[in-house]
Coordinates of C-alpha atoms in Angstrom, one line a residue:
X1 CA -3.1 -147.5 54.9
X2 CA -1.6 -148.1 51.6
X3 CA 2.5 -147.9 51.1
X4 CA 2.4 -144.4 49.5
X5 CA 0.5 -143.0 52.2
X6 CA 2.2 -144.8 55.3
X7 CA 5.4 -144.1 53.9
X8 CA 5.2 -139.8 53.9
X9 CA 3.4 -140.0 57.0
X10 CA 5.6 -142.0 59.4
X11 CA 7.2 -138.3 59.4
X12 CA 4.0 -136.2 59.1
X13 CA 4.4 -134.2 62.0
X14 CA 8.2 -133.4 62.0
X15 CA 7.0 -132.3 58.1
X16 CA 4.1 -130.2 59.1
X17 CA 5.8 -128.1 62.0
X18 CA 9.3 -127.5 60.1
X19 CA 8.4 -127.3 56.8
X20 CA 5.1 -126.1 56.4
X21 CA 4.1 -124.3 58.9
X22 CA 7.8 -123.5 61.0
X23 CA 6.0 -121.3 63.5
X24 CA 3.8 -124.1 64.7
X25 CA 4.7 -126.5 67.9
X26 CA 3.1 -129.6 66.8
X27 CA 0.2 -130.2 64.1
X28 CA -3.2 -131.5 65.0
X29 CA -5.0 -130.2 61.5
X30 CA -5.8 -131.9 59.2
X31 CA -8.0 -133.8 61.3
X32 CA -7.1 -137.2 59.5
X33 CA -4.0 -138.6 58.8
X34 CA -4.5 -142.7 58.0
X35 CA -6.0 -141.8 54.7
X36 CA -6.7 -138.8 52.3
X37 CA -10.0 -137.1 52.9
X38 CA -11.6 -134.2 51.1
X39 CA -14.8 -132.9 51.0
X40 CA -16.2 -131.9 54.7
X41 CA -19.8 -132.0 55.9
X42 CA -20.2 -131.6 59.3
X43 CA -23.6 -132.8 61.5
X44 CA -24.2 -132.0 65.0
X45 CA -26.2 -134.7 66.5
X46 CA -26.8 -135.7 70.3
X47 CA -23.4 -134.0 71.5
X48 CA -21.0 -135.2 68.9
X49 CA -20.0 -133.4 65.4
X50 CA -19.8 -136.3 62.9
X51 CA -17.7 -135.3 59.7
X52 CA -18.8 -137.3 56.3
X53 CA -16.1 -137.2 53.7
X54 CA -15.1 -138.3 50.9
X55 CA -11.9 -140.7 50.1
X56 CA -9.2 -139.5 47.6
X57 CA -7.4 -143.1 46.5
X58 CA -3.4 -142.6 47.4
X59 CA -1.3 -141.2 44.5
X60 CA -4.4 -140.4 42.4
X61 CA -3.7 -137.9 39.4
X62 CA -7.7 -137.3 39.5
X63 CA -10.4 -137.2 41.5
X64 CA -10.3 -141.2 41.8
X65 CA -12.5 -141.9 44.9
X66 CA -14.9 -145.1 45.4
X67 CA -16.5 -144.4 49.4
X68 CA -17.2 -142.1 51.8
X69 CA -16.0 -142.3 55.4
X70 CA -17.2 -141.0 59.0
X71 CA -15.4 -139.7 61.9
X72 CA -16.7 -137.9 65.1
X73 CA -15.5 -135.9 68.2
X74 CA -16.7 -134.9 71.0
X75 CA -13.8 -132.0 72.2
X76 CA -12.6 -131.1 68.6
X77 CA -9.5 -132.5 69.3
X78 CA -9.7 -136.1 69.2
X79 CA -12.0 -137.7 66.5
X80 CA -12.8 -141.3 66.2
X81 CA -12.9 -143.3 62.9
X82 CA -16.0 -144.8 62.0
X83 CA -15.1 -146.5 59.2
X84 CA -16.8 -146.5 55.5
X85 CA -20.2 -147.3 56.1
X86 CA -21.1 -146.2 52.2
X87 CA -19.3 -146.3 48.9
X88 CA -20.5 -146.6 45.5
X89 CA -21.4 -150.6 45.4
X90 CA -24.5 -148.9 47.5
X91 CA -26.0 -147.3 44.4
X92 CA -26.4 -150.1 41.7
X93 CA -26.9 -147.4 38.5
X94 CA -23.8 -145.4 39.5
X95 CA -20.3 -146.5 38.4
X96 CA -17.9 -144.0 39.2
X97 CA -16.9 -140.5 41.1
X98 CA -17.8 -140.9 45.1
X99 CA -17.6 -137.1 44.9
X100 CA -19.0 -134.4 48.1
X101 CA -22.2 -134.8 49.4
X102 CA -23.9 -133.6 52.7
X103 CA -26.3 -135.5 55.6
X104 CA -29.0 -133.9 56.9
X105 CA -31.3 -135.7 59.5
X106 CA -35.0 -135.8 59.8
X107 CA -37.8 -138.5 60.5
X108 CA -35.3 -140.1 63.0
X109 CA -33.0 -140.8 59.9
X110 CA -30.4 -140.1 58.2
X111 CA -30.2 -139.3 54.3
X112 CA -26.9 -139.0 52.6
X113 CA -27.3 -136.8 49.2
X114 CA -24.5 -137.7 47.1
X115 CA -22.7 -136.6 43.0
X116 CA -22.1 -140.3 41.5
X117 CA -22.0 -140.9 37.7
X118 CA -24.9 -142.0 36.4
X119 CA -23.7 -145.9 34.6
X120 CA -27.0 -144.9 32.1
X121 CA -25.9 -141.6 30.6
X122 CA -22.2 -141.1 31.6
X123 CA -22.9 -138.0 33.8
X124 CA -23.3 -137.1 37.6
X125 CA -26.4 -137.4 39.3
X126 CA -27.4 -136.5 42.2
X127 CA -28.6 -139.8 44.5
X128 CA -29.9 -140.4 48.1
X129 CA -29.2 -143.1 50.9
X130 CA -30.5 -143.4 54.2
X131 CA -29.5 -144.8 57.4
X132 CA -30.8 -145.6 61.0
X133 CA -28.2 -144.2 62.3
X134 CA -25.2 -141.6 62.0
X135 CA -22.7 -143.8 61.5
X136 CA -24.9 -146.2 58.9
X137 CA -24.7 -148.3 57.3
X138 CA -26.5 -146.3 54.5
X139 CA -28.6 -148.1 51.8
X140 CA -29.9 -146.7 48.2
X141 CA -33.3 -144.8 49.4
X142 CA -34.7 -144.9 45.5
X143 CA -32.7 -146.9 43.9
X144 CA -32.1 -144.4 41.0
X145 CA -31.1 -140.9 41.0
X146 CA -33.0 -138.1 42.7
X147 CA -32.0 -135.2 40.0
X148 CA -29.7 -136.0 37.0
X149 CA -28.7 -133.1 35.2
X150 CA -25.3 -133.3 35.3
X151 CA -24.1 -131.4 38.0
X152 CA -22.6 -132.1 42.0
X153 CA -22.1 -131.0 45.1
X154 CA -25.5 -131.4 46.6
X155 CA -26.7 -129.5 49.8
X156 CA -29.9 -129.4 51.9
X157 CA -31.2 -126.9 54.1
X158 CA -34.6 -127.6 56.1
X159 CA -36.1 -124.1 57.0
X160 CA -37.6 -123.5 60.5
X161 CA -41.1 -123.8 58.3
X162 CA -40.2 -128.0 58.2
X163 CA -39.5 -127.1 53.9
X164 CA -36.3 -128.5 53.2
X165 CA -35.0 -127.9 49.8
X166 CA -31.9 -129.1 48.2
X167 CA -28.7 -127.2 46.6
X168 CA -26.6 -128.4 43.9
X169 CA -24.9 -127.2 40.9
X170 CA -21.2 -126.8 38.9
X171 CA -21.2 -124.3 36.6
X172 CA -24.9 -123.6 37.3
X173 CA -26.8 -123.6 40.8
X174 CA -29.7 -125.3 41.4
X175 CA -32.3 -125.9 43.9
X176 CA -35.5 -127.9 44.7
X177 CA -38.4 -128.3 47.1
X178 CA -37.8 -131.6 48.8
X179 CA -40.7 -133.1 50.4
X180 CA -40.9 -134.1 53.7
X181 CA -40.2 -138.0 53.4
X182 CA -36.2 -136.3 51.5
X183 CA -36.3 -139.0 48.7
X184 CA -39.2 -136.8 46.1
X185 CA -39.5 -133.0 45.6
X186 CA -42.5 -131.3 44.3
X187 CA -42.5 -129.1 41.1
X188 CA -39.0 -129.0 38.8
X189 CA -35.3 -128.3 40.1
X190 CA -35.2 -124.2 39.5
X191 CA -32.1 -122.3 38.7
X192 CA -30.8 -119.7 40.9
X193 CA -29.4 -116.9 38.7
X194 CA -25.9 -116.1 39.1
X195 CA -25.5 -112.5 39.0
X196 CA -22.6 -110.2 39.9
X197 CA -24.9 -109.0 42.4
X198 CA -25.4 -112.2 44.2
X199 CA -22.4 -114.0 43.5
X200 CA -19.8 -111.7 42.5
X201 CA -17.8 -110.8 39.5
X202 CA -15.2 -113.3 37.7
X203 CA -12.9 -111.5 35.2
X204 CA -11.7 -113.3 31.9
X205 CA -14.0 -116.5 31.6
X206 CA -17.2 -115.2 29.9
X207 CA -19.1 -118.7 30.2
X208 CA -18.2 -117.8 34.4
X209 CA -19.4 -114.4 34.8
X210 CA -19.8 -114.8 38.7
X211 CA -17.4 -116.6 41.3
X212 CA -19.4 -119.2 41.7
X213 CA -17.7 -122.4 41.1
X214 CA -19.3 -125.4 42.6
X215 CA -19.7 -126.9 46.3
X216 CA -22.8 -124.4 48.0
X217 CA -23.2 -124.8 51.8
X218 CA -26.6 -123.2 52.8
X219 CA -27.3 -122.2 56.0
X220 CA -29.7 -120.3 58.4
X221 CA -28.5 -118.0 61.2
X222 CA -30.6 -115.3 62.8
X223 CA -33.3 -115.2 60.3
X224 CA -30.4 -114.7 57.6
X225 CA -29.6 -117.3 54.7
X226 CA -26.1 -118.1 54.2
X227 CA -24.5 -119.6 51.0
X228 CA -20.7 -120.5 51.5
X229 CA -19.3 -121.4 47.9
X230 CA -16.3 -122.5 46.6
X231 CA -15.3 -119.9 44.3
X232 CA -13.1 -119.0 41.0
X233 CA -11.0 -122.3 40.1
X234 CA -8.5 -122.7 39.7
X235 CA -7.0 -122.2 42.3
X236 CA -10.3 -121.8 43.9
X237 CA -11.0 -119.6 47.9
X238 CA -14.0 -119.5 49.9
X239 CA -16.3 -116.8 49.3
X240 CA -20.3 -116.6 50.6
X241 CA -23.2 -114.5 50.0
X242 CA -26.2 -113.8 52.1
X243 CA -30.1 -113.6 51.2
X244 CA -33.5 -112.7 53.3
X245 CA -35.0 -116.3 52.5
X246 CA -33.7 -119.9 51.3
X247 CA -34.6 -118.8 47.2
X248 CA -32.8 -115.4 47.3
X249 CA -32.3 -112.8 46.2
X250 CA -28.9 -113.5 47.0
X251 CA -26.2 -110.6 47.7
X252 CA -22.1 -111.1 47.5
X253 CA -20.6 -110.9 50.6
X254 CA -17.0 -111.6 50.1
X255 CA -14.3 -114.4 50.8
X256 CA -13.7 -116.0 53.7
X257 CA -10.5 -118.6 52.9
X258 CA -8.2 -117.1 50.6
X259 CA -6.5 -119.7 48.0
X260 CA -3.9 -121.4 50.3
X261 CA -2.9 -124.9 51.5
X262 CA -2.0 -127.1 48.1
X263 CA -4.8 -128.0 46.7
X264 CA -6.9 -126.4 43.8
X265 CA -9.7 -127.3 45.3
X266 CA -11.9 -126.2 48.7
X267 CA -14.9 -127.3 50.4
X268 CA -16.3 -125.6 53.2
X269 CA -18.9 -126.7 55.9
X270 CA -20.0 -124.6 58.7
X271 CA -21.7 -125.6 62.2
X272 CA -22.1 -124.3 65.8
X273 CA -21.3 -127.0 68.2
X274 CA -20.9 -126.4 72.1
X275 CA -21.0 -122.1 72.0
X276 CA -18.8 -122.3 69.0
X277 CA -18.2 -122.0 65.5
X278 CA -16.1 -123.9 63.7
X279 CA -15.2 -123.7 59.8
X280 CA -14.8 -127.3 58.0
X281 CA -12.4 -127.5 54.8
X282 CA -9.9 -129.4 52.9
X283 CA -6.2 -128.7 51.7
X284 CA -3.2 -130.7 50.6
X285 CA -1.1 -130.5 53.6
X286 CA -0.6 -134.1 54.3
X287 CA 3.0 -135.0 53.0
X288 CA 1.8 -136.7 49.5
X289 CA -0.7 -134.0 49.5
X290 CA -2.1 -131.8 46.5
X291 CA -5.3 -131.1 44.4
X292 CA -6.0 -134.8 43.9
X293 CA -4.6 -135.8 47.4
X294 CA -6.6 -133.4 50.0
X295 CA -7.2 -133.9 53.9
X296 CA -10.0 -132.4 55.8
X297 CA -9.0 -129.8 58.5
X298 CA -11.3 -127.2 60.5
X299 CA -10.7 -123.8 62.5
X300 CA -12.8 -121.9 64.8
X301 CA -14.2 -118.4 64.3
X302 CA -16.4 -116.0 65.8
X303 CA -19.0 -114.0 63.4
X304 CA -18.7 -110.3 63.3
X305 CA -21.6 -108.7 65.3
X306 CA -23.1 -107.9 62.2
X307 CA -23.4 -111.4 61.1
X308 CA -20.7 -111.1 58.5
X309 CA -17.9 -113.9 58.8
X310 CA -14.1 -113.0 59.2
X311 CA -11.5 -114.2 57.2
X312 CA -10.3 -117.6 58.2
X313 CA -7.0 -118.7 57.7
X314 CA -5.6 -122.8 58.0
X315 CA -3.4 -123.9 60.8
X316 CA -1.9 -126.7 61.6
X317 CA -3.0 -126.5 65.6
X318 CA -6.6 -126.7 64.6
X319 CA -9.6 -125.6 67.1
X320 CA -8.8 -125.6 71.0
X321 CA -10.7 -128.9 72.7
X322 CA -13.8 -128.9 74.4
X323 CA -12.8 -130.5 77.8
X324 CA -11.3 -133.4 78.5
X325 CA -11.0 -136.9 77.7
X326 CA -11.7 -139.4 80.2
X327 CA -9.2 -142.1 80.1
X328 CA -10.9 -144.3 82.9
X329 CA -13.4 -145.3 80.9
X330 CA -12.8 -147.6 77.6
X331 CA -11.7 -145.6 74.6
X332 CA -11.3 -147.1 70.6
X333 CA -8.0 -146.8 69.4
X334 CA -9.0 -145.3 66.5
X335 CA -10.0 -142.2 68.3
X336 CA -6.8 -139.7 68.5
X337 CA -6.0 -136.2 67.7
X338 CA -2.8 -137.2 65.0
X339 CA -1.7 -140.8 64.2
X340 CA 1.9 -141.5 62.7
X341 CA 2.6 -144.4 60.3
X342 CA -0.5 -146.6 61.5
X343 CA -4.3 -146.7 59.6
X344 CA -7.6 -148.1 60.5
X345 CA -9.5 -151.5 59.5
X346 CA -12.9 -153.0 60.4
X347 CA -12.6 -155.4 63.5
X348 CA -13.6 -158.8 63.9
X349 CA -15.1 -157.4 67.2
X350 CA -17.4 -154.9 66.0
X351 CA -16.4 -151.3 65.0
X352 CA -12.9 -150.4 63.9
X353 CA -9.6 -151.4 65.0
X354 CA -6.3 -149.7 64.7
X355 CA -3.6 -152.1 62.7
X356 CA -0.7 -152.4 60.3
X357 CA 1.6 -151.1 63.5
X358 CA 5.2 -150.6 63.0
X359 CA 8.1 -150.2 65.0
X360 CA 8.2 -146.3 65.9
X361 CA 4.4 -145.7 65.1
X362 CA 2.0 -143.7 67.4
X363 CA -1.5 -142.2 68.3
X364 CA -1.7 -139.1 69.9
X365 CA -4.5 -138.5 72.1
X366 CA -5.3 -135.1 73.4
X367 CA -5.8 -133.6 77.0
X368 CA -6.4 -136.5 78.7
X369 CA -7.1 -136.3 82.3
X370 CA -5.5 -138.3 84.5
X371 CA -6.3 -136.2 87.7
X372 CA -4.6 -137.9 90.6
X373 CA -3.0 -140.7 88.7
X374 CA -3.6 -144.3 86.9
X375 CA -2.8 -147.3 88.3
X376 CA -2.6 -149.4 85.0
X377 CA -3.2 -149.9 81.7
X378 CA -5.2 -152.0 79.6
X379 CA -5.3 -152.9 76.1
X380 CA -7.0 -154.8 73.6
X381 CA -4.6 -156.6 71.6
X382 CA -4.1 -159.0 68.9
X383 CA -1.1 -160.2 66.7
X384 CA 0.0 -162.7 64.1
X385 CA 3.3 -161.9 64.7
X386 CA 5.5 -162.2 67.7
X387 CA 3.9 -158.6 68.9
X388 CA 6.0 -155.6 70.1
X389 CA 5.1 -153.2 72.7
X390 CA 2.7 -150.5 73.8
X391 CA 4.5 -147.2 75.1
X392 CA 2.9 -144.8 77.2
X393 CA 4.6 -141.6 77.1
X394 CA 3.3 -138.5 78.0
X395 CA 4.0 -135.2 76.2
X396 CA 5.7 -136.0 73.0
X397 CA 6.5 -139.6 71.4
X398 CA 9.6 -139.3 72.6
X399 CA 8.4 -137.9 76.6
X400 CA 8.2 -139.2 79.9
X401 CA 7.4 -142.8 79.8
X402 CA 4.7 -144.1 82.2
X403 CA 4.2 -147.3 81.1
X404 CA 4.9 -150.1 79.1
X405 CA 3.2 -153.1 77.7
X406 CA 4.4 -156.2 76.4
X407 CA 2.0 -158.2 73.6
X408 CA 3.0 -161.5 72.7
X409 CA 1.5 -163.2 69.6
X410 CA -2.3 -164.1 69.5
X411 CA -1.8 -166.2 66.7
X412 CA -3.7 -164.0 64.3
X413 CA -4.6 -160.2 63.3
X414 CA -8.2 -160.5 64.6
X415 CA -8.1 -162.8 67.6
X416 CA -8.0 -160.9 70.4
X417 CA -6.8 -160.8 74.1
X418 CA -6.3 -158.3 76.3
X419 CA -2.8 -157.1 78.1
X420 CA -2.4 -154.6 81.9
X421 CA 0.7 -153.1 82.6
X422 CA 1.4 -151.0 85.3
X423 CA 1.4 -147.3 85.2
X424 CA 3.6 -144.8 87.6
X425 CA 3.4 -141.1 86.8
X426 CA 0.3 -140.4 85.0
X427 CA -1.2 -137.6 86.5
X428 CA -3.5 -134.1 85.4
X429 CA -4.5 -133.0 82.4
X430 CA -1.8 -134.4 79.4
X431 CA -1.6 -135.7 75.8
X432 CA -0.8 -139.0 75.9
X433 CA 0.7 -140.8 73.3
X434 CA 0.7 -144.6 72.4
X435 CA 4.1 -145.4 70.9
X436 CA 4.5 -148.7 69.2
X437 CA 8.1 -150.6 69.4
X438 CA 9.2 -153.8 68.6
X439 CA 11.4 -155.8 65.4
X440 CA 10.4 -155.3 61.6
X441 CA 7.5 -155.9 59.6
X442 CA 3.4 -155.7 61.5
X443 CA 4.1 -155.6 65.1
X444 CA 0.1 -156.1 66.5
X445 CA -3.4 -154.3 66.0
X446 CA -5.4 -152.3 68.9
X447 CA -8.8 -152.4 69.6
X448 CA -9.2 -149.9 72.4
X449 CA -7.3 -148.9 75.6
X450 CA -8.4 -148.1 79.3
X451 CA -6.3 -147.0 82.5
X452 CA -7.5 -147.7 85.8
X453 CA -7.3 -144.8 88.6
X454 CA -4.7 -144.5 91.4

């Protein structure tokens, strides 16, 4: 994490429930706390939701962002960093402006639609990778862009008739007819027509007629097309309208977020993972947070019987979890529910590794379940410092202490050992929290963590 960043957040939680949000007992929204994410699309794929975002740079005064990262979860509580596995060295034309894209999969890959600037022209484009796997790495599928007009914020939808067809468009909104191998389309991108009708009614701005600002997410649900916009910048809310097939006619629906949480900016994504929905978005609540700083968050919601979707307010508790994490079996340390003052790094061991530690850092981990109690403790650990220690407290960062781990220098960030300590007191269902002590300066990095049972 860069100084600007790991500076506001070593108090990001005492900020969020005093300050922002006084009502609330602790924060677990936004989702992300090491860096500054904007830009949600969520993918559910083989029991996970991933979450592909994009990077706002710390203290950028524009939308300066270079990658895109990953996370996943598997309760909606604790997600698990997966690193950058795509940034704008993938596409050799482009040269700037890592802006919001979407993955779909099909064909047993993945293909990562994305806005870039176009090095040729000076204007976005809209380009495509693809990947073996969710978490990439992705490569350049064309190696040129797949529409250049000008315009962002791609989408795809893939009807149940196997014709998938990709969304785009600020101030206009575009689609085309991809064909099935994702990287071509057949016949010329076609403009949808922004009516009052279909898209609502702007007042003052006579080159904007409609709401429609920029970022579409299209969607199918019960034989009923969804579009979920961002809508009237600046500040902008979110807003959707509905259709009876992918191409329209499309009829205004409403809002569903109403301008709140700091940034000018919003970005929804919407998908149904384990019997529920859940509503994907950005705001500026991180401390350092604004329009140019955002952090991805998500709420759940039920839809109206008719179909229609409620209004959807941010929190800082986020969604409830979806079971239980197992903490007998090994767990990366860059899976947590909130982090304080620490960020993420690639590992010399494969993956991602939790480092730049500090004395009075921690991970949260939610609902753990210990059942009838842990033995001991076990962490992968390196340092090229004299190390620190590993507290296990249960509750809070400051609650009952079950544990304690000593690490001792390992003579460098990325050569690894690994430490047990015994555990007394760890029992049911509990959020568990790593807390880091030790002198000044880097204390050690973690690789992952695993108790043994009673």
């Amino acid at each position: 994490m860069r100084p600007a960043l790991r500076t506001v957040l070593c108090t990001v939680g005492l900020l969020l429930t005093t300050v922002l949000f006084p009502s609330a007992a602790r924060a677990d929204n936004p989702i992300v706390q090491t860096i500054y994410t904007a830009d949600p699309a969520p993918l559910v794929h083989n029991g996970r939701v991933y979450v592909y975002t994009g990077h706002d740079e710390d203290g950028s005064t524009y939308f300066t962002m270079r990658d895109w990262h990953v996370y996943s979860s598997s309760d909606m509580a604790n997600w698990t960093d997966h690193g950058s596995p795509m940034s704008l060295a993938t596409f050799a034309w482009a040269d700037a402006n890592a802006w919001a894209g979407h993955v779909t999969p099909r064909n047993g890959r993945f293909y990562w639609y994305v806005p870039v600037r176009d090095r040729a022209t000076g204007s976005m484009a809209i380009g495509v990778a693809v990947a073996d796997s969710t978490t990439g790495p992705f490569r350049d599928a064309i190696g040129r862009p797949l529409v250049n007009n000008g315009e962002i914020d791609p989408n795809v939808l893939i009807d149940d008739n196997g014709q998938a067809y990709l969304y785009w468009g600020n101030p206009r909104l575009w689609y085309v007819r991809l064909n099935t191998d994702m990287i071509s389309y057949s016949g010329s991108p076609t403009q949808i027509p922004l009516t009052t009708a279909g898209y609502g009614t702007r007042t003052g701005n006579a080159s904007r007629p409609t709401l429609f600002e920029e970022a579409p997410w299209v969607f199918k649900r019960n034989g009923l097309y969804y579009n979920v916009f961002a809508a009237e910048c600046c500040s902008e809310f979110i807003a959707y309208s509905t259709a009876p097939s992918a191409t329209g006619p499309w009829t205004y629906r409403g809002a569903i977020m109403p301008r709140q949480g700091g940034s000018f900016t919003n970005h929804a994504g919407i998908v149904d993972f384990n019997g529920g929905s859940y509503f994907f978005y950005h705001n500026g609540a991180l401390p350092g947070g604004g329009g140019f700083t955002r952090s991805v968050a998500v709420e759940k919601f039920t839809y109206n019987a008719d179909g229609t979707i409620p209004t959807i307010n941010m929190t800082t508790a986020g969604p409830p979890q979806v079971g239980t994490l197992n903490p007998f079996v090994r767990q990366e340390a860059e899976t947590m529910a909130w982090a304080s003052g620490v960020e993420t790094e690639a590992s010399g061991e494969g993956g991602m590794n939790v480092g730049f530690i500090e004395n009075g850092d921690y991970i949260k981990v939610k609902g753990v379940a210990f059942g009838n109690g842990a033995s001991s403790f076990t962490a992968r650990v390196a340092s090229a410092t004299g190390g620190g220690r590993i507290e296990l407290r249960l509750g809070s960062a400051t609650g009952t202490l079950v544990g304690t781990c000593t690490v001792a220098g390992t003579g460098g960030w990325q050569n690894w050992t690994s430490v047990t300590c015994p555990v007394s007191g760890a029992t049911g269902t509990r959020d568990l929290y790593l807390r880091f002590a030790g002198g000044s300066g880097y204390l050690l990095n973690l690789n992952w963590w695993q108790f043994t049972g009673g």
